[in-house]
């Protein structure tokens, strides 16, 4: 392959100029990240797929409006996360109930919380967050966008982003702590998170 | 968003000093605590093993979040997206490919595009399922029929062929007859996050039936004189490049309507749009919004993207402006459509979408449910 891969902005420009394949290539390039954001915000695959399709078609049609003031990935994330929140808001999606309300589900073995298991547990615990909190903490902590960038994406003040992230981290930390015998001592788990397997997620 | 948890009091060896909740520690990390509370919290963390353990748990959680990677998109989802994008590409996107920059945008562009793929309003409607309070019985029947189609296909509503049957244009055709109307007003007001809830109820009261208002007769609406032909007239006007009629009188509109070559706006001509009532004030419509003013089809297509239920039309639309100084970057006097929908669940409230002129998924400036009296 002697061709230097085109940059995202070049691909988008080609799309606006009428290249029929450029946008699909752009999507292929970023779909796993965008999928992760949608899934971690909306907590189920059907909703994530719906929101992502809406968002990407909107981006397809609105690409001429991209001003280049931010990275293409930031622009795409903005559209995707807002489509997700819009869907969640309209549906009044309730976060998945923690397991203490659902005693039939098997908790993750407490001694399994280490290393990779921790990330799986975090992933599962994300399901219990309201969409706004999940979106904020995923964009900032997982995706690595700055608080300012996320505030712009979500069209909220930076303080709101910080607050949502803080709420989300606290909620996640409380749940993970309850799973971890080294930290929770003899206390019985107050809350348990759902088995990561039920999340249907595999790390790439 | 505030914590819904009570202050944290835990542990048998509590010496009387309040421990820090996980929320407070998280706030401390983000610099959200008040200054005096910050120093007290730091001091407490220094000497309290329990709370410092909690702080470590929080740090571990943040580290775990940072360690999460992307998730491989399932093959079926990837395939579905590729198909949707390919369909969009084959249908052509008049916005992107056929319109020279700076030229007036054909008002039917969105309508064509959304016949390929269901828009946001439909996605929402599949789940919320209740029509606008103002919807006619015919609308209810049409919505139920479409729901049945979707359900009957076992969730396979993203099959492109089914999308064709479920297209907004056809939905409108059945669901929106002459009995419904959108009442646009132009107050010239600038809305903000703080005044929205107080201004919207007045907006609803201000809009009165067109037949009863003397102001209505004085301000004929271009392209709106013939309710059944609104979509065609609006689309034709914009598509023919005569996009300067937004502030013009309506005197020539009927003639224009009658002489419009049918071939220039085939989609819109085939799809009668909702009735379009006259403006109730003479405030100037921001030029960025003019196309929604001159084309009922463009306005309805835009509104449908944000409608809480399938086929719902707004109770009232104000051509206003939006200011949000706390946004980053701040938004000042941005031309915006104020779309006021009946809330599908709560009859004592309306759903207000403030939408920028672009009218895509990134255009939602704010969404708010506003209580209305009565």
Coordinates of C-alpha atoms in Angstrom, one line a residue:
Chain A
X1 CA 0.0 0.0 0.0
X2 CA 1.8 3.1 -1.1
X3 CA -1.1 5.5 -0.6
X4 CA -0.9 7.5 2.5
X5 CA -4.3 7.1 4.3
X6 CA -6.5 10.2 4.0
X7 CA -7.1 12.2 7.1
X8 CA -10.6 12.4 8.6
X9 CA -11.1 16.0 7.4
X10 CA -10.0 15.0 3.9
X11 CA -12.5 12.1 3.8
X12 CA -15.3 14.4 5.0
X13 CA -14.3 17.0 2.3
X14 CA -14.4 14.3 -0.3
X15 CA -17.9 13.3 0.9
X16 CA -19.1 16.8 0.6
X17 CA -17.6 16.9 -2.9
X18 CA -19.7 13.9 -3.8
X19 CA -17.4 10.9 -3.3
X20 CA -19.9 8.2 -2.6
X21 CA -17.6 6.0 -0.6
X22 CA -15.8 8.6 1.6
X23 CA -18.4 8.8 4.4
X24 CA -18.7 5.0 4.7
X25 CA -14.9 4.9 5.1
X26 CA -15.0 7.6 7.8
X27 CA -17.7 5.5 9.6
X28 CA -15.7 2.3 9.3
X29 CA -12.7 4.1 10.8
X30 CA -14.5 5.3 13.9
X31 CA -17.4 3.0 14.4
X32 CA -16.1 1.0 17.3
X33 CA -15.5 4.1 19.3
X34 CA -18.8 5.6 18.4
X35 CA -20.5 2.3 19.1
X36 CA -18.9 2.1 22.6
X37 CA -20.1 5.6 23.4
X38 CA -23.7 4.8 22.3
X39 CA -23.8 1.4 24.0
X40 CA -22.4 2.8 27.3
X41 CA -24.8 5.7 27.2
X42 CA -28.0 3.8 26.3
X43 CA -27.2 0.5 27.8
X44 CA -28.7 -1.7 25.2
X45 CA -27.8 -2.7 21.7
X46 CA -31.1 -1.9 20.0
X47 CA -31.2 1.6 21.3
X48 CA -27.5 2.2 20.6
X49 CA -28.0 1.0 17.0
X50 CA -31.0 3.2 16.5
X51 CA -29.3 6.2 17.8
X52 CA -26.1 5.6 15.9
X53 CA -28.0 5.2 12.6
X54 CA -29.9 8.4 13.2
X55 CA -26.7 10.2 14.1
X56 CA -24.6 9.0 11.3
X57 CA -27.3 9.8 8.7
X58 CA -27.7 13.2 10.2
X59 CA -23.9 13.6 10.0
X60 CA -24.0 12.4 6.4
X61 CA -26.5 15.0 5.4
X62 CA -25.1 17.8 7.6
X63 CA -21.5 17.2 6.7
X64 CA -21.3 20.4 4.6
X65 CA -22.0 22.3 7.9
X66 CA -18.8 21.0 9.5
X67 CA -16.7 24.0 10.0
X68 CA -13.4 22.5 10.9
X69 CA -13.3 24.2 14.3
X70 CA -12.9 20.9 16.0
X71 CA -11.6 17.4 15.0
X72 CA -14.0 15.3 12.8
X73 CA -14.1 12.8 15.6
X74 CA -15.3 15.4 18.1
X75 CA -17.9 16.5 15.6
X76 CA -19.0 12.9 15.2
X77 CA -19.1 12.2 18.9
X78 CA -21.1 15.3 19.4
X79 CA -23.8 14.2 17.0
X80 CA -23.8 10.6 18.3
X81 CA -24.0 11.5 22.0
X82 CA -26.7 14.0 21.4
X83 CA -28.7 11.5 19.4
X84 CA -28.3 9.0 22.3
X85 CA -29.3 11.5 24.9
X86 CA -32.2 12.6 22.8
X87 CA -33.4 9.1 22.5
X88 CA -32.9 8.4 26.2
X89 CA -34.7 11.7 27.1
X90 CA -37.7 11.0 24.9
X91 CA -38.1 7.6 26.2
X92 CA -37.3 8.5 29.8
X93 CA -35.0 5.6 29.9
X94 CA -34.6 4.4 33.4
X95 CA -31.2 3.1 34.3
X96 CA -31.0 -0.6 35.0
X97 CA -31.9 -1.3 38.5
X98 CA -29.0 -2.4 40.7
X99 CA -29.2 -6.1 41.6
X100 CA -30.5 -5.7 45.2
X101 CA -33.9 -5.1 43.6
X102 CA -33.4 -8.2 41.5
X103 CA -32.3 -11.0 43.8
X104 CA -32.5 -13.7 41.2
X105 CA -29.6 -12.5 39.2
X106 CA -26.2 -13.9 40.2
X107 CA -23.7 -11.4 41.4
X108 CA -20.2 -11.3 40.1
X109 CA -17.9 -13.4 42.4
X110 CA -16.4 -10.9 44.8
X111 CA -12.9 -12.4 44.5
X112 CA -13.0 -12.0 40.8
X113 CA -12.6 -8.2 41.0
X114 CA -9.1 -7.6 39.7
X115 CA -7.5 -6.4 36.6
X116 CA -9.5 -7.1 33.6
X117 CA -12.4 -8.1 35.8
X118 CA -12.4 -4.6 37.2
X119 CA -13.0 -3.1 33.8
X120 CA -15.7 -5.6 33.1
X121 CA -17.3 -4.6 36.4
X122 CA -17.0 -1.0 35.6
X123 CA -18.6 -1.6 32.3
X124 CA -21.5 -3.4 33.9
X125 CA -21.9 -0.8 36.6
X126 CA -22.2 1.9 33.9
X127 CA -25.5 0.4 33.1
X128 CA -26.9 1.7 36.3
X129 CA -26.2 5.3 35.5
X130 CA -28.7 7.8 34.0
X131 CA -27.8 8.5 30.4
X132 CA -26.6 12.0 31.0
X133 CA -24.1 10.9 33.6
X134 CA -23.0 7.9 31.6
X135 CA -22.4 10.1 28.5
X136 CA -20.4 12.6 30.5
X137 CA -18.1 10.1 32.2
X138 CA -17.7 8.0 29.1
X139 CA -16.7 11.0 27.0
X140 CA -14.3 12.4 29.6
X141 CA -12.8 9.4 31.3
X142 CA -13.1 6.7 28.6
X143 CA -12.8 8.7 25.4
X144 CA -10.5 11.2 26.8
X145 CA -12.2 14.4 25.7
X146 CA -11.6 17.5 27.8
X147 CA -14.3 18.8 30.1
X148 CA -14.5 21.9 27.8
X149 CA -14.9 19.8 24.7
X150 CA -17.6 17.7 26.3
X151 CA -19.4 20.8 27.6
X152 CA -19.4 22.1 24.0
X153 CA -20.7 18.8 22.7
X154 CA -23.5 18.6 25.2
X155 CA -24.2 22.3 25.1
X156 CA -24.0 22.6 28.9
X157 CA -21.8 24.5 31.2
X158 CA -18.4 23.0 32.1
X159 CA -19.6 22.8 35.8
X160 CA -22.4 20.6 34.7
X161 CA -20.0 18.2 33.0
X162 CA -17.8 18.1 36.1
X163 CA -20.8 17.5 38.3
X164 CA -22.2 14.7 36.1
X165 CA -18.8 13.1 36.0
X166 CA -18.4 13.3 39.7
X167 CA -21.8 11.8 40.4
X168 CA -21.1 9.0 37.9
X169 CA -17.7 8.2 39.3
X170 CA -19.0 8.2 42.9
X171 CA -21.9 5.9 41.9
X172 CA -19.6 3.5 40.1
X173 CA -17.0 3.5 42.9
X174 CA -19.7 2.7 45.5
X175 CA -20.8 -0.2 43.5
X176 CA -17.3 -1.6 42.8
X177 CA -16.4 -1.2 46.4
X178 CA -19.3 -3.3 47.4
X179 CA -18.0 -6.0 45.2
X180 CA -14.5 -5.9 46.6
X181 CA -13.9 -7.8 49.8
X182 CA -10.6 -6.0 50.5
X183 CA -12.4 -2.7 50.7
X184 CA -15.8 -3.5 52.0
X185 CA -14.6 -5.7 54.9
X186 CA -17.3 -7.8 56.5
X187 CA -20.1 -5.7 55.3
X188 CA -22.6 -7.5 53.0
X189 CA -22.8 -6.0 49.6
X190 CA -25.4 -3.2 49.6
X191 CA -25.5 -3.2 45.9
X192 CA -24.3 -5.6 43.3
X193 CA -23.8 -5.1 39.7
X194 CA -25.1 -7.3 37.0
X195 CA -22.9 -9.9 35.5
X196 CA -20.8 -8.4 32.7
X197 CA -21.8 -11.3 30.5
X198 CA -25.3 -9.9 30.4
X199 CA -24.0 -6.7 28.9
X200 CA -23.1 -8.5 25.8
X201 CA -19.9 -6.7 25.5
X202 CA -16.5 -7.9 24.4
X203 CA -13.4 -5.8 24.5
X204 CA -11.7 -5.4 21.3
Chain B
X1 CA -27.6 17.3 38.6
X2 CA -27.6 16.9 42.4
X3 CA -27.0 13.8 44.4
X4 CA -30.0 11.9 45.4
X5 CA -28.2 10.4 48.4
X6 CA -28.3 11.5 52.0
X7 CA -25.1 12.5 53.7
X8 CA -22.9 9.6 54.3
X9 CA -22.7 8.3 57.8
X10 CA -21.1 4.9 58.0
X11 CA -19.0 2.8 60.4
X12 CA -19.3 1.9 64.0
X13 CA -16.3 4.0 65.1
X14 CA -17.7 7.3 64.0
X15 CA -16.2 9.8 66.3
X16 CA -18.8 12.4 65.7
X17 CA -17.1 13.9 62.7
X18 CA -19.0 13.4 59.5
X19 CA -17.3 11.2 57.1
X20 CA -17.0 12.1 53.5
X21 CA -19.5 10.5 51.1
X22 CA -18.2 9.2 47.8
X23 CA -20.1 12.0 46.2
X24 CA -18.2 14.6 48.2
X25 CA -14.9 13.0 47.4
X26 CA -15.7 13.0 43.8
X27 CA -16.8 16.6 44.0
X28 CA -13.6 17.4 45.8
X29 CA -11.6 15.9 43.0
X30 CA -13.5 18.0 40.5
X31 CA -13.1 21.2 42.5
X32 CA -16.8 21.5 43.0
X33 CA -16.9 21.8 46.8
X34 CA -17.1 25.2 48.4
X35 CA -13.7 26.6 49.5
X36 CA -14.3 26.2 53.2
X37 CA -15.7 22.6 52.7
X38 CA -12.7 21.8 50.5
X39 CA -10.2 22.5 53.2
X40 CA -12.2 20.7 55.8
X41 CA -12.6 17.7 53.5
X42 CA -8.9 17.6 52.7
X43 CA -8.0 17.7 56.4
X44 CA -10.5 14.9 57.2
X45 CA -9.1 12.7 54.4
X46 CA -5.6 13.1 55.9
X47 CA -6.6 11.5 59.2
X48 CA -9.5 9.2 58.3
X49 CA -8.5 5.8 57.0
X50 CA -12.1 4.9 56.1
X51 CA -12.5 8.0 53.9
X52 CA -9.1 7.7 52.4
X53 CA -9.9 4.1 51.4
X54 CA -13.0 5.5 49.8
X55 CA -10.9 8.0 47.9
X56 CA -8.7 5.2 46.7
X57 CA -11.7 3.3 45.5
X58 CA -12.8 6.4 43.6
X59 CA -9.3 6.8 42.0
X60 CA -9.3 3.1 41.1
X61 CA -12.7 3.5 39.4
X62 CA -11.5 6.5 37.4
X63 CA -8.4 4.5 36.4
X64 CA -10.6 1.6 35.3
X65 CA -12.8 3.9 33.2
X66 CA -9.7 5.3 31.5
X67 CA -8.6 1.7 30.8
X68 CA -11.8 0.8 28.9
X69 CA -11.3 0.4 25.2
X70 CA -13.6 0.6 22.2
X71 CA -16.1 -2.1 21.7
X72 CA -16.2 -4.0 18.5
X73 CA -19.4 -3.1 16.7
X74 CA -21.4 -6.3 16.1
X75 CA -21.4 -7.4 12.5
X76 CA -25.2 -7.0 12.1
X77 CA -25.1 -3.5 13.4
X78 CA -22.2 -2.6 11.1
X79 CA -24.0 -4.2 8.2
X80 CA -27.1 -2.2 9.0
X81 CA -25.2 1.0 9.1
X82 CA -23.5 0.3 5.8
X83 CA -26.8 -0.4 4.2
X84 CA -28.4 2.7 5.5
X85 CA -25.5 4.9 4.4
X86 CA -25.4 3.2 1.0
X87 CA -29.1 3.8 0.6
X88 CA -28.6 7.4 1.5
X89 CA -25.8 7.6 -1.0
X90 CA -27.8 6.0 -3.8
X91 CA -30.7 8.2 -3.2
X92 CA -28.4 11.1 -3.6
X93 CA -28.3 13.9 -1.1
X94 CA -29.5 17.1 -2.8
X95 CA -28.1 19.1 0.1
X96 CA -24.6 17.8 -0.4
X97 CA -24.3 17.1 -4.0
X98 CA -26.9 19.0 -6.1
X99 CA -27.0 22.3 -4.4
X100 CA -24.3 24.8 -5.3
X101 CA -23.1 26.5 -2.1
X102 CA -25.0 29.6 -1.3
X103 CA -27.9 28.6 -3.5
X104 CA -31.3 28.3 -1.9
X105 CA -31.8 24.9 -0.6
X106 CA -34.7 22.9 -2.2
X107 CA -37.3 22.6 0.4
X108 CA -38.0 19.0 -0.5
X109 CA -34.4 17.9 0.1
X110 CA -35.2 16.7 3.6
X111 CA -38.3 15.1 2.5
X112 CA -36.5 13.1 -0.1
X113 CA -33.8 12.1 2.3
X114 CA -36.2 11.0 5.0
X115 CA -38.1 8.7 2.7
X116 CA -35.0 6.6 2.6
X117 CA -34.5 6.2 6.3
X118 CA -36.8 6.9 9.3
X119 CA -36.0 10.0 11.1
X120 CA -35.7 10.6 14.8
X121 CA -39.3 11.4 15.3
X122 CA -40.2 8.0 14.0
X123 CA -37.7 6.3 16.2
X124 CA -39.2 8.0 19.2
X125 CA -42.7 7.4 18.1
X126 CA -42.2 3.7 17.8
X127 CA -41.7 3.7 21.5
X128 CA -43.8 6.4 23.0
X129 CA -46.8 5.6 20.9
X130 CA -49.1 8.4 21.8
X131 CA -50.2 11.1 19.4
X132 CA -50.3 14.8 19.9
X133 CA -53.2 16.0 21.9
X134 CA -54.3 18.0 18.9
X135 CA -54.2 15.0 16.6
X136 CA -57.3 14.0 14.9
X137 CA -58.9 10.5 15.1
X138 CA -57.5 9.9 11.7
X139 CA -54.0 10.5 13.0
X140 CA -54.5 8.1 15.8
X141 CA -55.6 5.4 13.4
X142 CA -52.7 6.0 11.0
X143 CA -50.2 5.9 13.9
X144 CA -51.6 2.6 15.2
X145 CA -51.5 1.2 11.7
X146 CA -47.9 2.0 11.3
X147 CA -47.1 0.7 14.7
X148 CA -48.7 -2.5 13.7
X149 CA -46.5 -2.7 10.6
X150 CA -43.4 -2.2 12.7
X151 CA -44.4 -4.7 15.3
X152 CA -45.6 -7.1 12.8
X153 CA -42.1 -7.3 11.3
X154 CA -40.6 -8.3 14.5
X155 CA -38.5 -5.3 14.9
X156 CA -37.1 -5.5 11.5
X157 CA -38.1 -1.9 10.8
X158 CA -34.7 -1.0 9.4
X159 CA -35.3 -3.1 6.4
X160 CA -35.1 -0.5 3.6
X161 CA -38.2 -1.7 1.9
X162 CA -40.2 -1.3 5.0
X163 CA -38.8 2.1 5.6
X164 CA -40.3 3.1 2.3
X165 CA -43.7 2.1 3.5
X166 CA -43.1 3.9 6.8
X167 CA -41.9 7.1 5.2
X168 CA -42.8 10.4 6.9
X169 CA -44.3 11.8 3.7
X170 CA -46.8 9.0 3.6
X171 CA -47.4 9.2 7.3
X172 CA -48.2 12.8 7.0
X173 CA -50.4 12.1 4.0
X174 CA -52.6 9.9 6.1
X175 CA -52.1 11.4 9.5
X176 CA -52.3 15.1 8.8
X177 CA -55.3 16.3 7.1
X178 CA -56.9 19.7 6.8
X179 CA -58.1 19.4 10.3
X180 CA -54.7 20.0 11.7
X181 CA -52.7 23.1 11.5
X182 CA -49.4 24.5 12.6
X183 CA -49.6 28.0 13.9
X184 CA -46.4 29.8 13.4
X185 CA -45.8 33.0 15.2
X186 CA -42.9 35.4 15.2
X187 CA -42.6 37.2 18.4
X188 CA -39.1 38.5 17.8
X189 CA -38.2 37.3 21.3
X190 CA -35.0 35.9 22.4
X191 CA -35.4 32.9 24.6
X192 CA -33.0 31.8 27.2
X193 CA -32.7 28.7 29.5
X194 CA -34.2 30.8 32.3
X195 CA -37.1 32.5 30.5
X196 CA -38.2 29.6 28.4
X197 CA -40.6 28.1 31.0
X198 CA -42.3 31.5 31.6
X199 CA -42.6 32.6 28.0
X200 CA -43.9 29.4 26.4
X201 CA -47.3 29.4 28.2
X202 CA -48.0 32.9 26.9
X203 CA -47.0 31.7 23.4
X204 CA -49.8 29.1 23.6
X205 CA -52.3 31.6 24.7
X206 CA -51.3 34.1 22.1
X207 CA -51.9 31.8 19.2
X208 CA -55.6 31.8 18.4
X209 CA -57.5 30.2 15.6
X210 CA -56.7 31.9 12.3
X211 CA -60.4 32.4 11.5
X212 CA -60.9 34.5 14.6
X213 CA -58.1 36.9 14.4
X214 CA -58.2 40.2 12.6
X215 CA -54.4 40.2 12.4
X216 CA -54.5 37.1 10.3
X217 CA -56.2 38.7 7.4
X218 CA -53.6 41.4 7.3
X219 CA -50.7 39.1 6.9
X220 CA -51.3 36.5 4.2
X221 CA -48.7 33.9 4.2
X222 CA -46.7 33.2 1.1
X223 CA -47.3 29.7 -0.1
X224 CA -50.0 29.1 2.5
X225 CA -53.2 30.4 1.0
X226 CA -54.2 27.0 -0.1
X227 CA -53.9 24.5 2.7
X228 CA -53.7 21.4 0.5
X229 CA -51.0 22.9 -1.6
X230 CA -48.8 24.4 1.0
X231 CA -46.0 21.9 0.6
X232 CA -45.9 22.1 -3.1
X233 CA -46.0 25.9 -3.2
X234 CA -43.3 26.2 -0.6
X235 CA -41.0 23.7 -2.1
X236 CA -41.5 25.1 -5.6
X237 CA -40.7 28.6 -4.5
X238 CA -37.4 27.5 -2.9
X239 CA -36.5 25.1 -5.6
X240 CA -36.9 27.6 -8.3
X241 CA -34.5 30.0 -6.7
X242 CA -37.1 32.6 -5.8
X243 CA -36.1 32.4 -2.2
X244 CA -36.7 36.0 -1.5
X245 CA -40.4 35.8 -0.8
X246 CA -40.1 35.3 2.9
X247 CA -41.2 38.9 3.8
X248 CA -43.2 39.5 0.7
X249 CA -46.9 39.8 0.5
X250 CA -49.0 36.8 -0.3
X251 CA -50.8 38.6 -3.2
X252 CA -49.0 36.7 -5.9
X253 CA -48.8 33.5 -4.1
X254 CA -51.9 31.9 -5.5
X255 CA -50.9 32.7 -9.0
X256 CA -47.4 31.4 -8.3
X257 CA -49.0 28.3 -6.8
X258 CA -51.1 27.8 -9.9
X259 CA -48.4 28.1 -12.4
X260 CA -45.8 26.1 -10.6
X261 CA -44.5 23.5 -13.0
X262 CA -45.4 20.2 -11.4
X263 CA -42.1 18.6 -12.4
X264 CA -40.0 20.8 -10.3
X265 CA -41.3 19.5 -7.0
X266 CA -42.8 16.1 -7.6
X267 CA -42.4 14.7 -4.1
X268 CA -44.0 17.7 -2.4
X269 CA -46.8 18.0 -4.9
X270 CA -47.7 14.4 -4.2
X271 CA -47.8 14.9 -0.5
X272 CA -50.2 17.5 0.8
X273 CA -48.8 19.0 4.0
X274 CA -50.4 20.4 7.0
X275 CA -52.3 23.6 7.0
X276 CA -50.2 26.6 7.6
X277 CA -51.7 29.4 9.5
X278 CA -50.8 33.0 9.1
X279 CA -48.3 34.7 11.4
X280 CA -50.0 36.5 14.2
X281 CA -47.5 39.3 14.5
X282 CA -45.4 41.2 12.0
X283 CA -42.1 40.7 13.7
X284 CA -39.3 40.0 11.3
X285 CA -38.4 36.4 10.8
X286 CA -34.6 35.8 11.0
X287 CA -33.3 35.2 7.5
X288 CA -31.7 31.9 8.6
X289 CA -35.2 30.6 9.3
X290 CA -36.8 32.1 6.2
X291 CA -37.0 28.8 4.4
X292 CA -39.2 27.3 7.2
X293 CA -41.4 30.4 6.8
X294 CA -41.9 30.1 3.1
X295 CA -42.2 26.3 3.0
X296 CA -44.7 24.5 5.1
X297 CA -43.0 21.2 4.0
X298 CA -39.7 22.4 5.3
X299 CA -41.1 23.4 8.6
X300 CA -43.1 20.2 9.0
X301 CA -40.2 18.1 8.0
X302 CA -38.0 19.9 10.6
X303 CA -40.7 19.6 13.3
X304 CA -41.1 15.9 12.6
X305 CA -37.5 15.3 13.5
X306 CA -38.2 16.5 17.0
X307 CA -41.7 15.5 17.4
X308 CA -42.3 13.4 20.6
X309 CA -44.6 11.1 18.7
X310 CA -45.0 9.9 15.2
X311 CA -46.8 12.5 13.1
X312 CA -47.3 15.0 15.9
X313 CA -47.3 18.5 14.7
X314 CA -46.3 21.4 17.0
X315 CA -49.1 23.3 18.8
X316 CA -47.2 26.5 17.9
X317 CA -43.9 27.4 16.4
X318 CA -42.2 30.7 17.1
X319 CA -39.5 32.0 14.8
X320 CA -37.3 33.4 17.6
X321 CA -33.8 33.5 18.8
X322 CA -31.9 31.7 21.5
X323 CA -29.3 32.9 23.9
X324 CA -27.4 30.7 26.3
X325 CA -24.5 32.6 27.9
X326 CA -23.4 29.6 29.9
X327 CA -22.9 27.4 26.8
X328 CA -19.4 27.0 25.7
X329 CA -18.9 28.9 23.5
X330 CA -21.8 31.2 24.5
X331 CA -24.7 31.3 22.2
X332 CA -26.2 34.8 21.6
X333 CA -29.3 35.6 19.6
X334 CA -29.0 32.5 17.4
X335 CA -32.0 32.2 15.1
X336 CA -34.0 29.3 16.4
X337 CA -37.3 27.6 15.9
X338 CA -39.2 27.2 19.1
X339 CA -41.2 24.0 18.6
X340 CA -44.0 23.5 21.2
X341 CA -45.5 20.0 21.2
X342 CA -48.2 18.7 23.4
X343 CA -46.6 16.3 25.8
X344 CA -47.7 12.8 24.8
X345 CA -48.1 11.7 28.4
X346 CA -48.6 14.7 30.6
X347 CA -51.6 16.8 29.5
X348 CA -50.5 19.6 31.8
X349 CA -47.2 20.1 30.0
X350 CA -45.8 20.8 26.6
X351 CA -42.5 19.7 25.2
X352 CA -40.4 22.5 23.9
X353 CA -37.6 22.0 21.4
X354 CA -35.4 24.9 20.6
X355 CA -33.8 24.1 17.3
X356 CA -31.1 25.9 15.3
X357 CA -31.6 26.6 11.6
X358 CA -29.8 23.6 10.5
X359 CA -32.4 21.3 11.9
X360 CA -30.4 18.2 12.2
X361 CA -29.5 16.1 15.2
X362 CA -26.9 18.5 16.2
X363 CA -29.3 21.4 16.1
X364 CA -31.2 20.8 19.3
X365 CA -30.2 23.8 21.4
X366 CA -32.3 22.7 24.3
X367 CA -35.2 20.6 25.2
X368 CA -37.5 21.4 28.1
X369 CA -40.8 20.2 29.4
X370 CA -42.8 23.2 30.4
X371 CA -45.9 23.1 32.6
X372 CA -48.9 24.9 31.2
X373 CA -51.9 26.1 33.2
X374 CA -55.3 24.4 32.6

